[in-house]
mmCIF file of C-alpha atoms in Angstrom:
data_model
loop_
_atom_site.group_PDB
_atom_site.id
_atom_site.type_symbol
_atom_site.label_atom_id
_atom_site.label_comp_id
_atom_site.label_asym_id
_atom_site.label_seq_id
_atom_site.Cartn_x
_atom_site.Cartn_y
_atom_site.Cartn_z
ATOM 1 C CA MET A 1 8.862 -40.670 -38.637
ATOM 2 C CA ALA A 2 9.637 -37.537 -36.627
ATOM 3 C CA LEU A 3 12.451 -35.340 -37.776
ATOM 4 C CA VAL A 4 15.604 -35.396 -35.689
ATOM 5 C CA PRO A 5 16.680 -32.107 -34.033
ATOM 6 C CA CYS A 6 19.376 -31.217 -36.579
ATOM 7 C CA GLN A 7 16.850 -31.464 -39.399
ATOM 8 C CA VAL A 8 14.424 -29.231 -37.517
ATOM 9 C CA LEU A 9 17.282 -26.803 -36.924
ATOM 10 C CA ARG A 10 18.013 -26.617 -40.653
ATOM 11 C CA VAL A 11 14.390 -25.731 -41.371
ATOM 12 C CA ALA A 12 14.457 -23.044 -38.679
ATOM 13 C CA ILE A 13 17.691 -21.564 -40.043
ATOM 14 C CA LEU A 14 16.319 -21.565 -43.591
ATOM 15 C CA LEU A 15 13.146 -19.769 -42.484
ATOM 16 C CA SER A 16 15.200 -17.207 -40.562
ATOM 17 C CA TYR A 17 17.315 -16.438 -43.633
ATOM 18 C CA CYS A 18 14.229 -16.101 -45.808
ATOM 19 C CA SER A 19 12.762 -13.695 -43.247
ATOM 20 C CA ILE A 20 15.980 -11.658 -43.120
ATOM 21 C CA LEU A 21 16.122 -11.442 -46.911
ATOM 22 C CA CYS A 22 12.504 -10.273 -47.105
ATOM 23 C CA ASN A 23 13.083 -7.616 -44.446
ATOM 24 C CA TYR A 24 16.364 -6.584 -46.061
ATOM 25 C CA LYS A 25 14.679 -5.978 -49.397
ATOM 26 C CA ALA A 26 11.852 -4.096 -47.696
ATOM 27 C CA ILE A 27 14.240 -1.525 -46.207
ATOM 28 C CA GLU A 28 14.283 1.609 -48.339
ATOM 29 C CA MET A 29 17.928 2.575 -48.581
ATOM 30 C CA PRO A 30 19.292 4.938 -51.256
ATOM 31 C CA SER A 31 22.071 2.474 -52.094
ATOM 32 C CA HIS A 32 19.485 -0.177 -52.924
ATOM 33 C CA GLN A 33 18.030 2.053 -55.613
ATOM 34 C CA THR A 34 21.303 2.645 -57.445
ATOM 35 C CA TYR A 35 22.945 0.513 -60.122
ATOM 36 C CA GLY A 36 23.373 -3.088 -58.962
ATOM 37 C CA GLY A 37 20.865 -2.730 -56.146
ATOM 38 C CA SER A 38 21.432 -4.990 -53.154
ATOM 39 C CA TRP A 39 23.509 -7.364 -55.292
ATOM 40 C CA LYS A 40 26.549 -5.108 -55.153
ATOM 41 C CA PHE A 41 27.023 -5.816 -51.441
ATOM 42 C CA LEU A 42 28.824 -8.965 -50.353
ATOM 43 C CA THR A 43 26.679 -9.135 -47.201
ATOM 44 C CA PHE A 44 23.503 -9.508 -49.260
ATOM 45 C CA ILE A 45 25.130 -12.037 -51.591
ATOM 46 C CA ASP A 46 26.221 -13.999 -48.526
ATOM 47 C CA LEU A 47 22.656 -14.042 -47.165
ATOM 48 C CA VAL A 48 21.462 -15.471 -50.477
ATOM 49 C CA ILE A 49 24.244 -18.081 -50.418
ATOM 50 C CA GLN A 50 23.323 -19.143 -46.880
ATOM 51 C CA ALA A 51 19.623 -19.355 -47.750
ATOM 52 C CA VAL A 52 20.388 -21.452 -50.838
ATOM 53 C CA PHE A 53 22.745 -23.701 -48.880
ATOM 54 C CA PHE A 54 20.299 -24.428 -46.083
ATOM 55 C CA GLY A 55 17.570 -24.833 -48.679
ATOM 56 C CA ILE A 56 19.672 -27.595 -50.241
ATOM 57 C CA CYS A 57 20.169 -29.101 -46.761
ATOM 58 C CA VAL A 58 16.413 -29.173 -46.134
ATOM 59 C CA LEU A 59 15.796 -30.617 -49.611
ATOM 60 C CA THR A 60 18.381 -33.312 -48.879
ATOM 61 C CA ASP A 61 16.630 -34.205 -45.617
ATOM 62 C CA LEU A 62 13.241 -34.385 -47.322
ATOM 63 C CA SER A 63 14.631 -36.490 -50.155
ATOM 64 C CA THR A 64 16.140 -38.879 -47.614
ATOM 65 C CA LEU A 65 12.808 -39.283 -45.840
ATOM 66 C CA LEU A 66 11.064 -39.997 -49.140
ATOM 67 C CA THR A 67 13.657 -42.452 -50.459
ATOM 68 C CA ARG A 68 14.433 -44.283 -47.222
ATOM 69 C CA ASP A 69 14.241 -48.073 -47.681
ATOM 70 C CA SER A 70 12.746 -47.578 -51.147
ATOM 71 C CA GLY A 71 15.384 -49.726 -52.856
ATOM 72 C CA ASN A 72 15.178 -47.474 -55.917
ATOM 73 C CA GLN A 73 18.718 -47.150 -57.261
ATOM 74 C CA GLU A 74 17.897 -44.135 -59.435
ATOM 75 C CA GLN A 75 16.522 -42.227 -56.442
ATOM 76 C CA GLU A 76 19.596 -43.127 -54.423
ATOM 77 C CA ARG A 77 21.834 -41.922 -57.248
ATOM 78 C CA GLN A 78 19.999 -38.594 -57.359
ATOM 79 C CA LEU A 79 20.273 -38.337 -53.580
ATOM 80 C CA ARG A 80 24.041 -38.816 -53.791
ATOM 81 C CA LYS A 81 24.196 -35.969 -56.308
ATOM 82 C CA LEU A 82 22.189 -33.757 -53.966
ATOM 83 C CA ILE A 83 24.502 -34.576 -51.071
ATOM 84 C CA SER A 84 27.521 -33.784 -53.241
ATOM 85 C CA LEU A 85 25.972 -30.428 -54.176
ATOM 86 C CA ARG A 86 25.296 -29.680 -50.505
ATOM 87 C CA ASP A 87 28.879 -30.506 -49.528
ATOM 88 C CA TRP A 88 30.348 -28.503 -52.424
ATOM 89 C CA THR A 89 28.243 -25.445 -51.549
ATOM 90 C CA LEU A 90 29.363 -25.565 -47.917
ATOM 91 C CA ALA A 91 33.031 -25.965 -48.818
ATOM 92 C CA VAL A 92 33.296 -23.405 -51.613
ATOM 93 C CA LEU A 93 30.714 -20.756 -50.717
ATOM 94 C CA ALA A 94 28.849 -21.078 -47.426
ATOM 95 C CA PHE A 95 31.891 -21.367 -45.145
ATOM 96 C CA PRO A 96 34.473 -19.070 -46.835
ATOM 97 C CA VAL A 97 31.996 -16.279 -47.602
ATOM 98 C CA GLY A 98 30.056 -16.739 -44.366
ATOM 99 C CA VAL A 99 33.084 -16.334 -42.119
ATOM 100 C CA HIS A 100 33.030 -12.545 -42.518
ATOM 101 C CA THR A 101 29.509 -12.198 -41.063
ATOM 102 C CA THR A 102 27.465 -13.323 -38.071
ATOM 103 C CA VAL A 103 26.178 -16.410 -39.930
ATOM 104 C CA LEU A 104 29.317 -18.342 -38.961
ATOM 105 C CA PRO A 105 27.751 -20.042 -35.871
ATOM 106 C CA PHE A 106 25.081 -21.653 -38.054
ATOM 107 C CA ILE A 107 27.753 -22.957 -40.427
ATOM 108 C CA LEU A 108 29.790 -24.376 -37.555
ATOM 109 C CA ILE A 109 26.704 -26.124 -36.158
ATOM 110 C CA GLU A 110 25.986 -27.626 -39.563
ATOM 111 C CA MET A 111 29.591 -28.737 -39.935
ATOM 112 C CA ARG A 112 29.513 -30.310 -36.472
ATOM 113 C CA THR A 113 26.226 -32.191 -36.861
ATOM 114 C CA SER A 114 26.781 -33.548 -40.370
ATOM 115 C CA HIS A 115 29.812 -34.890 -42.157
ATOM 116 C CA HIS A 116 30.623 -33.036 -45.378
ATOM 117 C CA GLN A 117 32.911 -34.359 -48.076
ATOM 118 C CA TYR A 118 35.170 -31.607 -49.397
ATOM 119 C CA PRO A 119 36.030 -31.563 -53.123
ATOM 120 C CA SER A 120 39.616 -31.988 -54.260
ATOM 121 C CA ARG A 121 41.733 -29.110 -53.032
ATOM 122 C CA SER A 122 42.653 -27.930 -56.526
ATOM 123 C CA SER A 123 39.052 -27.771 -57.741
ATOM 124 C CA GLY A 124 37.876 -26.181 -54.486
ATOM 125 C CA LEU A 125 40.511 -23.453 -54.576
ATOM 126 C CA ALA A 126 39.817 -22.848 -58.263
ATOM 127 C CA ALA A 127 36.119 -22.397 -57.497
ATOM 128 C CA ILE A 128 36.653 -19.968 -54.611
ATOM 129 C CA CYS A 129 39.147 -17.985 -56.713
ATOM 130 C CA THR A 130 36.563 -17.767 -59.490
ATOM 131 C CA PHE A 131 33.994 -16.425 -57.038
ATOM 132 C CA SER A 132 36.456 -13.892 -55.580
ATOM 133 C CA VAL A 133 37.650 -12.611 -58.935
ATOM 134 C CA GLY A 134 34.065 -12.514 -60.211
ATOM 135 C CA TYR A 135 32.959 -10.302 -57.318
ATOM 136 C CA ILE A 136 35.994 -8.030 -57.718
ATOM 137 C CA LEU A 137 35.210 -7.591 -61.422
ATOM 138 C CA TRP A 138 31.581 -6.864 -60.518
ATOM 139 C CA VAL A 139 32.700 -4.138 -58.082
ATOM 140 C CA CYS A 140 35.017 -2.659 -60.723
ATOM 141 C CA TRP A 141 32.248 -2.738 -63.320
ATOM 142 C CA ILE A 142 29.898 -0.847 -60.990
ATOM 143 C CA HIS A 143 32.604 1.788 -60.572
ATOM 144 C CA HIS A 144 33.043 1.950 -64.345
ATOM 145 C CA VAL A 145 29.316 2.524 -64.867
ATOM 146 C CA THR A 146 28.526 4.817 -61.946
ATOM 147 C CA GLY A 147 31.897 6.373 -61.130
ATOM 148 C CA MET A 148 31.472 5.344 -57.499
ATOM 149 C CA TRP A 149 32.949 2.470 -55.518
ATOM 150 C CA VAL A 150 30.668 0.097 -53.645
ATOM 151 C CA TYR A 151 32.885 0.505 -50.581
ATOM 152 C CA PRO A 152 33.728 4.200 -50.002
ATOM 153 C CA PHE A 153 37.248 3.615 -48.641
ATOM 154 C CA LEU A 154 38.292 2.511 -52.135
ATOM 155 C CA GLU A 155 37.829 6.144 -53.202
ATOM 156 C CA HIS A 156 40.619 7.240 -50.876
ATOM 157 C CA ILE A 157 43.379 4.845 -51.916
ATOM 158 C CA GLY A 158 45.440 4.689 -55.085
ATOM 159 C CA SER A 159 45.108 2.177 -57.888
ATOM 160 C CA GLY A 160 48.158 0.257 -56.667
ATOM 161 C CA ALA A 161 46.676 -0.053 -53.182
ATOM 162 C CA ARG A 162 43.403 -1.269 -54.681
ATOM 163 C CA ILE A 163 45.224 -4.001 -56.592
ATOM 164 C CA ILE A 164 46.978 -5.068 -53.387
ATOM 165 C CA PHE A 165 43.664 -5.007 -51.510
ATOM 166 C CA PHE A 166 41.839 -7.075 -54.127
ATOM 167 C CA GLY A 167 44.717 -9.538 -54.293
ATOM 168 C CA SER A 168 44.783 -9.826 -50.508
ATOM 169 C CA THR A 169 41.048 -10.522 -50.334
ATOM 170 C CA THR A 170 41.433 -13.318 -52.887
ATOM 171 C CA ILE A 171 44.272 -14.829 -50.851
ATOM 172 C CA LEU A 172 42.139 -14.492 -47.713
ATOM 173 C CA MET A 173 39.268 -16.368 -49.353
ATOM 174 C CA ASN A 174 41.663 -19.171 -50.259
ATOM 175 C CA PHE A 175 42.885 -19.261 -46.658
ATOM 176 C CA LEU A 176 39.295 -19.444 -45.370
ATOM 177 C CA TYR A 177 38.590 -22.340 -47.728
ATOM 178 C CA LEU A 178 41.605 -24.212 -46.360
ATOM 179 C CA LEU A 179 40.541 -23.337 -42.803
ATOM 180 C CA GLY A 180 37.130 -24.870 -43.434
ATOM 181 C CA GLU A 181 38.691 -28.015 -44.852
ATOM 182 C CA VAL A 182 41.051 -28.369 -41.878
ATOM 183 C CA LEU A 183 38.243 -27.693 -39.388
ATOM 184 C CA ASN A 184 35.943 -30.205 -41.049
ATOM 185 C CA ASN A 185 38.647 -32.881 -41.024
ATOM 186 C CA TYR A 186 39.549 -32.088 -37.416
ATOM 187 C CA ILE A 187 35.948 -32.406 -36.223
ATOM 188 C CA TRP A 188 35.416 -35.764 -37.854
ATOM 189 C CA ASP A 189 38.888 -37.182 -37.201
ATOM 190 C CA THR A 190 38.374 -36.353 -33.519
ATOM 191 C CA GLN A 191 35.008 -38.091 -33.499
ATOM 192 C CA ARG A 192 36.505 -41.072 -35.281
ATOM 193 C CA THR A 193 39.079 -41.527 -32.521
ATOM 194 C CA LYS A 194 36.289 -41.450 -29.929
ATOM 195 C CA ALA A 195 34.090 -43.965 -31.742
ATOM 196 C CA PRO A 196 33.978 -47.578 -30.471
ATOM 197 C CA PRO A 197 36.238 -49.978 -32.421
ATOM 198 C CA GLY A 198 34.674 -51.336 -35.584
ATOM 199 C CA GLN A 199 32.099 -48.549 -35.926
ATOM 200 C CA ASP A 200 31.966 -46.067 -38.783
ATOM 201 C CA THR A 201 31.974 -42.510 -37.427
ATOM 202 C CA GLN A 202 29.964 -41.140 -40.297
ATOM 203 C CA CYS A 203 27.268 -43.720 -39.746
ATOM 204 C CA ASN A 204 27.056 -43.577 -35.952
ATOM 205 C CA LEU A 205 28.014 -40.080 -34.803
ATOM 206 C CA SER A 206 26.407 -37.944 -37.473
ATOM 207 C CA CYS A 207 22.728 -37.038 -37.376
ATOM 208 C CA ASP A 208 22.932 -36.769 -41.166
ATOM 209 C CA LYS A 209 20.663 -39.590 -42.305
ATOM 210 C CA PRO A 210 21.722 -39.440 -45.987
ATOM 211 C CA VAL A 211 25.302 -40.216 -44.953
ATOM 212 C CA GLN A 212 24.134 -42.998 -42.666
ATOM 213 C CA ASN A 213 22.086 -44.619 -45.399
ATOM 214 C CA LEU A 214 24.955 -44.466 -47.876
ATOM 215 C CA CYS A 215 27.353 -45.908 -45.317
ATOM 216 C CA LYS A 216 25.092 -48.888 -44.748
ATOM 217 C CA LYS A 217 25.295 -49.758 -48.426
ATOM 218 C CA THR A 218 29.116 -49.742 -48.492
#
């Protein structure tokens, strides 16, 4: 069975991210040769997150094609886990971290074409806070080892201003998580109101076959 356009799009996006990462690593920049390498930059970390996320999306699509109409409950259970991982990665990492770069259009397309189930708000916010604090500690550790800040402007502000800046970025990440949750709910609540009576929006308006298959069984 031929892949539907959204599935083809996910493959294309994944390949583009892999190409960007390969070219990024091939660029000889002095900062890439210092302690932490490319991993000290949030832009590079975001590229890896996006590549991993769309890799999970493609794996989900392939798993759906392989398990469709198989009747194997264990395979369906594993597929549900994969879908949950995909949704969690979008909610906690791909959308909040991706908003600060040009990858946002791809995330919005993915959010529009496929329904994603957000985790509970408390666990989602806890996860994004953990990521934010982890990256801040990583930046501080690099400064401790090398004596230089990853972002030069941090050299020109006082310690109090740095604390305010780091705290503000953590709050911003929490806001972006909530924005993604609201946007996701708005997209699918709007589609639900447009759906014919008696039809499940997730099953009929999404091109996400895993969701459709799971809906049919409920």
